XYZ file of C-alpha atoms in Angstrom:
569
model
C 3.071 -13.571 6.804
C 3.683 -13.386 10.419
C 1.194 -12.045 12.761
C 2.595 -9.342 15.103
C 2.688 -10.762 18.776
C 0.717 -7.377 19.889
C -1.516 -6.732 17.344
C -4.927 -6.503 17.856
C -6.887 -8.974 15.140
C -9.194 -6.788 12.860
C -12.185 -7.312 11.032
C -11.584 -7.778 6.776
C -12.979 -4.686 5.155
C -13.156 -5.706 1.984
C -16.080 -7.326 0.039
C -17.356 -10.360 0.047
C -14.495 -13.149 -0.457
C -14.525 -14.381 -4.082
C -13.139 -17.525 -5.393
C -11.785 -17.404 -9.126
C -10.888 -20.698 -10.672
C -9.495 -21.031 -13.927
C -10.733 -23.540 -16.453
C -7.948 -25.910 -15.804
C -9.122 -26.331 -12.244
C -12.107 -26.964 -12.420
C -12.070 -30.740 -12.173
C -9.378 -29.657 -8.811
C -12.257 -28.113 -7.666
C -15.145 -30.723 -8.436
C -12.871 -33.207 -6.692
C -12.810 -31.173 -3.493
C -16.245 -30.450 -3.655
C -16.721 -33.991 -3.580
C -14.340 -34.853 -0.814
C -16.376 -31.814 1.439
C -19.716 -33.163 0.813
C -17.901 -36.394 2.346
C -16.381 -35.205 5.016
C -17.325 -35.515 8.383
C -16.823 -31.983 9.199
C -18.978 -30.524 5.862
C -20.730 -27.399 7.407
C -24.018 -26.361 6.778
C -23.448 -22.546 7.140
C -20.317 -22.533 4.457
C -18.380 -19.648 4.038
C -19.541 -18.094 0.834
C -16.508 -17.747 -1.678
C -18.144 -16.424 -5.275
C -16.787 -19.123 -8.147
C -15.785 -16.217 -10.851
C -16.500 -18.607 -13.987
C -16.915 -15.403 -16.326
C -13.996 -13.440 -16.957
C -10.593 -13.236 -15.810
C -8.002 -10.932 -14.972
C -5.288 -11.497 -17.365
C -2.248 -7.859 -16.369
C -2.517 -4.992 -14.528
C -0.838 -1.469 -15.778
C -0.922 0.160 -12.828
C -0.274 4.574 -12.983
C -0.361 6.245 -9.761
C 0.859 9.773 -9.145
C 1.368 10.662 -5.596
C 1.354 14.590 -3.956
C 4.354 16.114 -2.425
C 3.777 14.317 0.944
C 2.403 11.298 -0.049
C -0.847 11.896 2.011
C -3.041 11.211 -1.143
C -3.525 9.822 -4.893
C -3.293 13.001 -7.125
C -4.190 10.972 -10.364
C -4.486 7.195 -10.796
C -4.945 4.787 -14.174
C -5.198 1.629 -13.931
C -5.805 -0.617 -17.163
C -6.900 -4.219 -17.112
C -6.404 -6.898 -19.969
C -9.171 -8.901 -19.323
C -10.168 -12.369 -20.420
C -14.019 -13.567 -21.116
C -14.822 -16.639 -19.845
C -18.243 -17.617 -21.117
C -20.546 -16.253 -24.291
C -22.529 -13.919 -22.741
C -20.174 -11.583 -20.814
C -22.207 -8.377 -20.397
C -20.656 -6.926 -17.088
C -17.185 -6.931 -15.651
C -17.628 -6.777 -11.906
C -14.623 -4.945 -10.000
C -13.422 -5.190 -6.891
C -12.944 -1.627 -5.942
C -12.925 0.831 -2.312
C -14.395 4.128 -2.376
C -12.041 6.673 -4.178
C -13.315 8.865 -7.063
C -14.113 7.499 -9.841
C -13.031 9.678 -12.951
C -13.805 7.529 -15.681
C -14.262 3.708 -17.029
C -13.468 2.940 -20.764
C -13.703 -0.344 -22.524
C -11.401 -0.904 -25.580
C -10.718 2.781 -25.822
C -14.578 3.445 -26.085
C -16.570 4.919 -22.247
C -18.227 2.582 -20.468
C -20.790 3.122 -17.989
C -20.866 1.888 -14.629
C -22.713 1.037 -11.183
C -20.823 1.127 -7.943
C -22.381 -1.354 -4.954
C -20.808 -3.024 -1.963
C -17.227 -2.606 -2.828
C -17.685 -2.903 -6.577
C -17.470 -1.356 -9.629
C -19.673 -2.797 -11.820
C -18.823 -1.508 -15.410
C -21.438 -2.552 -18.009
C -20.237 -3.702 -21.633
C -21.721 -1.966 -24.478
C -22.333 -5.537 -26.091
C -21.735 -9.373 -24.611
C -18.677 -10.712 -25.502
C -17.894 -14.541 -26.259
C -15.667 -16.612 -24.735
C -11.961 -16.111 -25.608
C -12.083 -12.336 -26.216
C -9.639 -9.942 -24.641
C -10.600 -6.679 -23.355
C -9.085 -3.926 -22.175
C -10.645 -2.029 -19.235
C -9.338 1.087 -18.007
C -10.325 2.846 -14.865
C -8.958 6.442 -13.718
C -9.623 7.736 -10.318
C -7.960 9.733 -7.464
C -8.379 10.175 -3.652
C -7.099 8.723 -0.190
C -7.757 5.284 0.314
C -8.924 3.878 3.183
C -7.320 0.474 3.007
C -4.649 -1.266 1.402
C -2.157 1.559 0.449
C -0.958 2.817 4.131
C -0.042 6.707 3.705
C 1.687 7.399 7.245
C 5.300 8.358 8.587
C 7.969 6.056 8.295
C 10.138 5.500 11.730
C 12.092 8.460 11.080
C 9.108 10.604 10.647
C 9.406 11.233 6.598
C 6.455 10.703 4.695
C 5.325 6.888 3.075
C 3.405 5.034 1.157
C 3.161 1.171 1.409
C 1.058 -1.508 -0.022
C -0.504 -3.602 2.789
C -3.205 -5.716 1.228
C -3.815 -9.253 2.899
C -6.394 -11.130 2.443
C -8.714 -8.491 0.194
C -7.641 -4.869 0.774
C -5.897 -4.391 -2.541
C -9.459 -3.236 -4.036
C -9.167 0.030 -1.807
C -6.471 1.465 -3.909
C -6.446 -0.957 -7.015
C -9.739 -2.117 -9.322
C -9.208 -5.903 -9.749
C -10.286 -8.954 -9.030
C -9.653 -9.230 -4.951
C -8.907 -12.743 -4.139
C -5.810 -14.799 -4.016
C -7.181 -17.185 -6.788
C -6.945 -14.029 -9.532
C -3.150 -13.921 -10.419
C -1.788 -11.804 -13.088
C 1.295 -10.210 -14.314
C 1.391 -6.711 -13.045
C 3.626 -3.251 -14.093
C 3.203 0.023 -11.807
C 4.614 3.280 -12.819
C 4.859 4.846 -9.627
C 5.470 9.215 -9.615
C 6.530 10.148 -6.468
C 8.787 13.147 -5.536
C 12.621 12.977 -6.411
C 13.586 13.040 -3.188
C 11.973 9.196 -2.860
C 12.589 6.050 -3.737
C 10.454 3.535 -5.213
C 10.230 -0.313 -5.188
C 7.604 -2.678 -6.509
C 6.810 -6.185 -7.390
C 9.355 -6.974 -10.308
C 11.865 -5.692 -12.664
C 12.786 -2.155 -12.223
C 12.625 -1.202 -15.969
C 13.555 2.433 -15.794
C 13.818 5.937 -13.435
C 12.423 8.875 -15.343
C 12.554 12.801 -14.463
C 9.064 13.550 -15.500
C 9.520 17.260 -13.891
C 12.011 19.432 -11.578
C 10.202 17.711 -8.775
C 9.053 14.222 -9.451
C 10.685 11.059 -10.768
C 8.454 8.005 -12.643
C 10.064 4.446 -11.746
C 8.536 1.393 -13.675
C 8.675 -2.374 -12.258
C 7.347 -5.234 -14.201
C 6.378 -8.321 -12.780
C 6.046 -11.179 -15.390
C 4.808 -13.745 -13.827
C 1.398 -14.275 -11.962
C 1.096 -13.158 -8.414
C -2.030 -13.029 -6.520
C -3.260 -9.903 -5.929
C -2.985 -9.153 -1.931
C 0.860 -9.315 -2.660
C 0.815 -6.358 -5.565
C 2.328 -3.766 -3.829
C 4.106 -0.746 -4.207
C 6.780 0.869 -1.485
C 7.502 4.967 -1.202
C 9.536 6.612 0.793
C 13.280 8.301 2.057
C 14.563 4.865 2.339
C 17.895 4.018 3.164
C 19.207 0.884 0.018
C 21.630 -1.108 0.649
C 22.616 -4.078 -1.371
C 22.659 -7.431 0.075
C 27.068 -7.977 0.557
C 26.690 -11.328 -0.388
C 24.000 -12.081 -3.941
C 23.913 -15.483 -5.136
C 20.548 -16.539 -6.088
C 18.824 -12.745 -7.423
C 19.423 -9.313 -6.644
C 18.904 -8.581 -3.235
C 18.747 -5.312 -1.286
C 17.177 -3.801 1.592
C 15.218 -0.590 1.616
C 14.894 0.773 5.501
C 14.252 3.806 7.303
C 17.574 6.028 7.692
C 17.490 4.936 11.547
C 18.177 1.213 10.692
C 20.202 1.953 7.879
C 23.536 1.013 10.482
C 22.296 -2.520 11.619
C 20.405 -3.422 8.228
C 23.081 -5.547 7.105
C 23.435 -7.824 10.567
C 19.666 -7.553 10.637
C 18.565 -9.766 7.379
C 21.792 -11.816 7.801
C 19.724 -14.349 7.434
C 17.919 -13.657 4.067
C 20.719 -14.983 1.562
C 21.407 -18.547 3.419
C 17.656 -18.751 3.298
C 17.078 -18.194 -0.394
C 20.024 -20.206 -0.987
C 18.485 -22.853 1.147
C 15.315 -23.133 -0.159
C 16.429 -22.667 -3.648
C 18.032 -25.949 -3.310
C 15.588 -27.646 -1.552
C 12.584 -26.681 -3.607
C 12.910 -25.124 -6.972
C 14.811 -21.811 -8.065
C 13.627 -18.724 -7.002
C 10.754 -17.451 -9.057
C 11.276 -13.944 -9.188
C 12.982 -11.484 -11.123
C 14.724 -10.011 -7.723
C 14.032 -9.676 -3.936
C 13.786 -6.177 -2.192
C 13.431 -6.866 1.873
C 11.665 -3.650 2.932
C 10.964 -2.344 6.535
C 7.627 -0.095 6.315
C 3.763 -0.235 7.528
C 2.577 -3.335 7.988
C 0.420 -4.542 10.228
C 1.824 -8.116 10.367
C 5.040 -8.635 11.485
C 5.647 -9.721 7.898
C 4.259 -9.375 4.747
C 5.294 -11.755 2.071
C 4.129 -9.765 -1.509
C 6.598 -11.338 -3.940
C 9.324 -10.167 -4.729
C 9.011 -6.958 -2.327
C 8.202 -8.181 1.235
C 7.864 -5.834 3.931
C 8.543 -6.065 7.598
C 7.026 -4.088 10.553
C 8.611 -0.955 11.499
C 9.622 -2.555 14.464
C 11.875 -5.320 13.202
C 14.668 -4.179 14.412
C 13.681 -2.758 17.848
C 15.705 -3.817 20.567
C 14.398 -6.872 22.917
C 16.932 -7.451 25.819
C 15.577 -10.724 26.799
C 15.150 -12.408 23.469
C 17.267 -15.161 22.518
C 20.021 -14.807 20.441
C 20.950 -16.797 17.340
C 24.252 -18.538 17.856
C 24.744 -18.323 14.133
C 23.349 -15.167 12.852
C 24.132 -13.123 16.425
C 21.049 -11.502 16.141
C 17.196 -12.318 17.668
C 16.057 -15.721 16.917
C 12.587 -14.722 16.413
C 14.423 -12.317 13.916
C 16.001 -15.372 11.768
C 12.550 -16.802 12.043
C 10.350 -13.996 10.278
C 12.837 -13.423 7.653
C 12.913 -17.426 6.615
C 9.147 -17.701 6.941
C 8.686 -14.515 4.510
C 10.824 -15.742 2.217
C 9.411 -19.286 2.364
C 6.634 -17.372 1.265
C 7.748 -16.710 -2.651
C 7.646 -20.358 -2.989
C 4.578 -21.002 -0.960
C 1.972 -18.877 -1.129
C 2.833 -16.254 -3.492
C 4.451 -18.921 -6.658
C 2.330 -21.887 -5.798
C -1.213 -19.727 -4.110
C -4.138 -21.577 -2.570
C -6.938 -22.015 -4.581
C -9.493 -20.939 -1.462
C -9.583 -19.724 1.663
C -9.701 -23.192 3.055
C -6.522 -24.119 1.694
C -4.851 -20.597 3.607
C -2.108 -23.846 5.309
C -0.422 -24.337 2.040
C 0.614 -20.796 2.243
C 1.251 -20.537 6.700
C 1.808 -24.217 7.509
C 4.423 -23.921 4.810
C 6.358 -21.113 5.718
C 6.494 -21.850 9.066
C 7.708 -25.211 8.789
C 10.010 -24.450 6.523
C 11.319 -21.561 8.415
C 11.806 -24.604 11.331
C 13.940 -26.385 8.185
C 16.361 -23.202 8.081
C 16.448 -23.379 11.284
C 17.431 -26.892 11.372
C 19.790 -26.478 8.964
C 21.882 -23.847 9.819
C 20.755 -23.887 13.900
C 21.091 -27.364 14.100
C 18.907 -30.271 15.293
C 18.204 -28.978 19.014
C 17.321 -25.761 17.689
C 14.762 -27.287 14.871
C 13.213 -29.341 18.148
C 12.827 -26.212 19.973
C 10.733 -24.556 17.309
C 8.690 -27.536 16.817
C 7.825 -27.828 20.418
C 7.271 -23.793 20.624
C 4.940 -24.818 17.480
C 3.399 -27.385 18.983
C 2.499 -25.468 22.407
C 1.095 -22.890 20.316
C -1.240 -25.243 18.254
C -2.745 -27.094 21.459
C -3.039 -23.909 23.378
C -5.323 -22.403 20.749
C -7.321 -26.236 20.261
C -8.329 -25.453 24.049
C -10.579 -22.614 22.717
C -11.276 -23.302 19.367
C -11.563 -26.961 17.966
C -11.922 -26.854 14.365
C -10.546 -28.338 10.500
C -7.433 -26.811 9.100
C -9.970 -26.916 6.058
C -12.233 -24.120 7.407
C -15.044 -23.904 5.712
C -17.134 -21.406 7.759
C -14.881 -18.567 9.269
C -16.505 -15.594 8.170
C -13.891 -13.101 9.201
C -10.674 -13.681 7.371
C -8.177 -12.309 9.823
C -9.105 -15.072 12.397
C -7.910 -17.550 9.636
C -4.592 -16.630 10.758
C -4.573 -19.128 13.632
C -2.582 -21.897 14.702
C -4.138 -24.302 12.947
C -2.981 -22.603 9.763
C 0.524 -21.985 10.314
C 1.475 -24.382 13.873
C -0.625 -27.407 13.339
C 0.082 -27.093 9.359
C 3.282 -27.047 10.072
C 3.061 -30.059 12.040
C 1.505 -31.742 8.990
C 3.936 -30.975 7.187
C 7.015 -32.321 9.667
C 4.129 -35.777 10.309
C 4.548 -36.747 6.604
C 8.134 -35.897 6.272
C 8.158 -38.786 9.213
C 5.476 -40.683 8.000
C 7.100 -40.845 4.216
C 10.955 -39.929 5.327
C 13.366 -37.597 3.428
C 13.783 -38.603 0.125
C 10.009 -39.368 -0.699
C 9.158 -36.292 1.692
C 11.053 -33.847 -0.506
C 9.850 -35.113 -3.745
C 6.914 -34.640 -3.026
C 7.810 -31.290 -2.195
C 9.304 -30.697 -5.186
C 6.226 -32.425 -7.566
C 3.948 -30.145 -5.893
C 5.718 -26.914 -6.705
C 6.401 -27.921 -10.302
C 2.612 -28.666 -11.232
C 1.645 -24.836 -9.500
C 4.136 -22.974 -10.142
C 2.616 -19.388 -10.794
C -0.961 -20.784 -10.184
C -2.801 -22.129 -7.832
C -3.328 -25.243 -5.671
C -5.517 -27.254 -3.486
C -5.048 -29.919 -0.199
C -5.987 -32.592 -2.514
C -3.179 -31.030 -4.960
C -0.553 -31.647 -2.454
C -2.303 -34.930 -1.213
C -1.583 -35.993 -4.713
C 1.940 -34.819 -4.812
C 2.883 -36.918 -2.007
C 1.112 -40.079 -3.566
C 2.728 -39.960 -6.540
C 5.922 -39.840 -4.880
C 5.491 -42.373 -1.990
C 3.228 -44.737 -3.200
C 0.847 -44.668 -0.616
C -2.559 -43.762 -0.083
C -2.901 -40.426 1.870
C -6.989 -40.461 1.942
C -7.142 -41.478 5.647
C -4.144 -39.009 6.756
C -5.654 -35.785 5.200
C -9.097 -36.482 6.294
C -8.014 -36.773 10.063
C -4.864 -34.002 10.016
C -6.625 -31.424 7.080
C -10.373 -32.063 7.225
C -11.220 -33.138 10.422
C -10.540 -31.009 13.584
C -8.245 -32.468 16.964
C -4.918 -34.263 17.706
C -4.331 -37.917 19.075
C -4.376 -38.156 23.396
C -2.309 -41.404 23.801
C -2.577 -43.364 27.011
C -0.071 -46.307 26.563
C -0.500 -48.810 29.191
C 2.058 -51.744 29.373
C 2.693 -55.120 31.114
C 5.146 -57.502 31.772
C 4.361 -61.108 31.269
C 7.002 -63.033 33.409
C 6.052 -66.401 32.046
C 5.845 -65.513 28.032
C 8.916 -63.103 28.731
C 6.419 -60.989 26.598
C 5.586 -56.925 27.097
C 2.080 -56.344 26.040
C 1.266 -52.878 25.093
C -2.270 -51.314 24.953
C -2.579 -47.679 23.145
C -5.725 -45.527 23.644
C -6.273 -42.817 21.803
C -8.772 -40.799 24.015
C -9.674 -37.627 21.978
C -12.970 -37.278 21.353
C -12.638 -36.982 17.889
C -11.789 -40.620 15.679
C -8.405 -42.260 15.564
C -5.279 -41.083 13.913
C -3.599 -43.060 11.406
C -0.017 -41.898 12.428
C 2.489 -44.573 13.062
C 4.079 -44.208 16.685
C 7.445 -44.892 17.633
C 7.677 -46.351 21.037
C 10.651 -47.246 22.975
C 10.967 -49.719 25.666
C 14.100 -49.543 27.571
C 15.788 -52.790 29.429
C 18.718 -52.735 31.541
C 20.766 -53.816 28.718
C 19.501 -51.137 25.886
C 16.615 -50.315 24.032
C 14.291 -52.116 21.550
C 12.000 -50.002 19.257
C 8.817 -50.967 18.295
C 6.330 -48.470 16.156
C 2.608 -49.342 16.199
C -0.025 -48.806 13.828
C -3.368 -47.800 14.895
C -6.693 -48.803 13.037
C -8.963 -47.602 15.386
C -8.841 -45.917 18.681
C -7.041 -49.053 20.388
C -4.112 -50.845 19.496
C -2.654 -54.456 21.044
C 0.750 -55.360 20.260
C 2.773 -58.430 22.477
C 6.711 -57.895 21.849
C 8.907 -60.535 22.808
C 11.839 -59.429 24.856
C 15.015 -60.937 27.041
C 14.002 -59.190 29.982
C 11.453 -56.843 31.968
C 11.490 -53.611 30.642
C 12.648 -50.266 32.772
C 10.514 -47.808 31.304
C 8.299 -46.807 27.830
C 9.133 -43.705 25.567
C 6.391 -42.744 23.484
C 7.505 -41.343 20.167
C 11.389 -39.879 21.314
C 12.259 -38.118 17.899
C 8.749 -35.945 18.285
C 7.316 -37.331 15.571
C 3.578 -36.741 16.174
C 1.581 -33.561 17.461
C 0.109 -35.457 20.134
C -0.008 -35.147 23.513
C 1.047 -39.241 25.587
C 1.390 -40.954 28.835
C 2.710 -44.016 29.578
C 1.953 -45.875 32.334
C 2.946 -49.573 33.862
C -0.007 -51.918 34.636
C 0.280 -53.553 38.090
């Protein structure tokens, strides 16, 4: 997602974060464990993420009739296919808000239930052993107070849009409410006739279930995590995409941006294009770009992502894309969202921890679109915007990309998440270079494709496609906090015809393994040398014709660092 510029950061809501990780993880998640208890930067006061080792959402049928106005849930059903995970199963714990419950059954038989804390605790009538399927169905009605935003669209007609990151899904859905718990999911959404519908998925069918009210079905049938479930209401405006070549694309908007729609997500075909290429094919069934209440800027729920009312507000003094005449902070949300069904919502973090493999990857490869079809200054404009961003928030907070202890999940969306993991990602592509970079890319996606992942997931990725050993390079960039502060000092040795070089790395934190570029310039050219720290200095003598002019520390931007150079009298 992107965070809106003038939002205020809000508290999470929900209940307590849980952590669901299927059998076929669990030695993923043993080998993490042991890399944390490791690490330098292990906390004491962990964040507590609930390891869900007994029972599993498997679908969701989702039913939800809405009133004339869309100001409330007339009648809701919501049935489960459920997974046991261990023996003894006695209790399937929901994740649910505070609407009405009507009833709970359990294979077609009532079930009775506690609610607690944000869940719905429904007791089973006996334990079930591993293996078994269940179906749980739970009917209820109501407002929520989360989640499903019931307000005017910007033309003033009524609405009703899913807005669940990280865990607000639960306020107007029962499930399992973390990003670890995908499933396949079909809503049947009633709404007025006067309204259109889009969901997650395949739209199946449009049914006149009275004079007044129309039933539209989507099915999506692959796994998505739950925060991106969504369903979209309202007197939109459709339009399809004029130019389709990787799924059906349209855009659903309010009647006031119906006109400049069409310029607006020029961008949204090159980038699926794009980044079908350059990672995989797109994993979903179609893609509806949807302008509605958010409060991000952008909201990547697969298949159905939906921008902030304001995307297409007028800004007089923003930059304009050369290519896509339109604002480049425009071209930029609309890459990163779609980035976004790739990363994040087809390949979804295991853990909270891991949030960069969802932001760090759909902002830097936003910055690839945007090198791509911007060209190279434009790519080195975004990285240095990223860049500023990243060390501007390391003046006030200095912590992991792995972040183990942030209570509140809303201040996980930080710059170390999306700029600095960004930065990672650009430091390996240099580190590695193209062809091993985008391998790697590309081994990683195939292994999680519609499940989950870890850091050490992708660490592995990249191993198996360079060769190297990666240990040293995610411990400093992923699991310990900081950036390298080079001071390069250099001097000329008249009688060796020698330049020695000495590189500090003054942070307080230990040295980065990054290899520097450095460029020392003679009257007659340039010679390049790169240097490789071990430790927090490095000594290299180069041999040269004659004194050297000046020193360039890393001229391709290569490293999120910040350097000075400076001759030794």
């Amino acid at each position: 997602m992107i965070i809106q510029p003038t939002r205020l950061v809000c508290s999470c809501a929900g209940p307590r974060p849980t952590l669901f990780i299927p059998d076929s993880f669990i030695w993923s998640a043993l080998r993490l464990a042991l890399i944390l208890s490791l690490s330098v930067i292990q906390s004491i006061a962990a964040r507590h993420e609930r390891l869900i080792d007994s029972w599993k959402p498997m679908n969701y049928n989702v039913s939800l009739t809405l009133n004339e106005h869309l100001t409330e849930i007339t009648s809701a059903k919501v049935e489960i296919s459920v997974l046991s995970l261990k023996d003894t199963l006695s209790q399937i714990d929901l994740d649910f808000g505070e609407m009405p419950v009507d009833s709970v059954t359990v294979n077609n038989q009532t079930a009775p239930y506690e609610r607690s804390h944000g869940l719905l605790n429904i007791k089973l009538l006996k334990t079930m052993r591993r293996g078994t399927n269940l179906i749980v169905v739970v009917s209820y009605h109501g407002k929520p107070k989360d989640g499903l935003v019931l307000t005017a669209d910007k033309a003033g007609k009524p609405s009703a849009v899913g807005d669940n990151w990280p865990n607000r899904v639960h306020h107007w859905i029962p499930c399992l409410d973390h990003p670890a718990a995908k499933a396949t999911v079909t809503f049947s959404i009633t709404a007025p006739a006067h309204d259109t519908v889009v969901a997650n998925g395949k739209l199946e069918r449009v049914e006149n279930t009275s004079n007044t009210t129309r039933t539209w079905t989507y099915t999506e049938s692959v796994p998505i995590p739950p925060y991106c479930m969504i369903i979209a209401v309202g007197e939109f405006a459709r339009l399809e995409a004029p130019t389709q070549e990787v799924t059906p694309l349209a855009y659903y908007v309010p009647t006031t941006d119906q006109a400049f729609a069409a310029q607006g997500f020029a961008p949204a075909n090159p980038s699926l294009k794009f980044f079908s290429q350059t990672i995989a094919p797109y994993p979903y069934e179609k893609l509806a770009l949807i302008v509605g209440a958010t409060r991000f800027g952008g909201m990547e729920n697969s298949s159905a992502i939906v921008f902030n009312s304001t995307l297409f507000d007028s800004r007089p003094e923003a930059p304009i894309s050369s290519v896509f005449k339109i604002r480049e902070g425009l071209v930029d949300v609309i890459a990163h969202e779609i980035a976004h069904q790739w990363f994040g919502d087809s390949v979804t973090e295991s853990t909270w921890s891991d949030l960069w493999l969802s932001e760090g990857f759909a902002d830097y490869f936003a910055g690839l679109f945007i090198q791509r079809y911007e060209g190279e200054p434009a790519f080195q404009k975004y990285m240095k915007q990223e860049a500023d961003t990243y060390f501007n928030f390391e003046k006030e907070t200095r912590t992991p990309i792995h972040d183990t202890e942030t209570e509140d999940l809303f201040k996980l969306l930080n710059a170390n998440n999306y700029q600095k993991g960004a930065w990672v990602l650009h430091m390996l592509r240099s580190e590695l270079g193209d062809e091993k970079f985008f391998r790697g890319i590309r081994i990683y996606y195939d292994a999680h494709k519609n499940s989950i992942a870890d850091s050490e997931d992708l660490r592995a990725a990249f191993e198996k496609a360079s060769g190297r050993d990666l240990k040293e390079f995610f411990a400093r960039w992923i699991y310990g906090a900081g950036h390298p502060r080079y001071e390069l000092s250099w001097e000329w040795k008249t009688d060796t015809k020698k330049v020695r070089l000495v590189l500090r790395q003054l942070q307080t934190e230990p040295a980065f393994p990054n290899a520097l570029p450095v460029d020392i310039l003679t009257a007659s050219g340039k010679r390049r040398v790169v240097l490789k720290p071990t430790s927090k200095q490095t000594i290299e003598e180069v041999k040269l014709n004659e004194a050297p002019a000046s020193i360039n520390i890393d001229p391709e931007n290569t490293v999120l660092k910040e350097a000075s150079a400076t001759k030794k009298d």
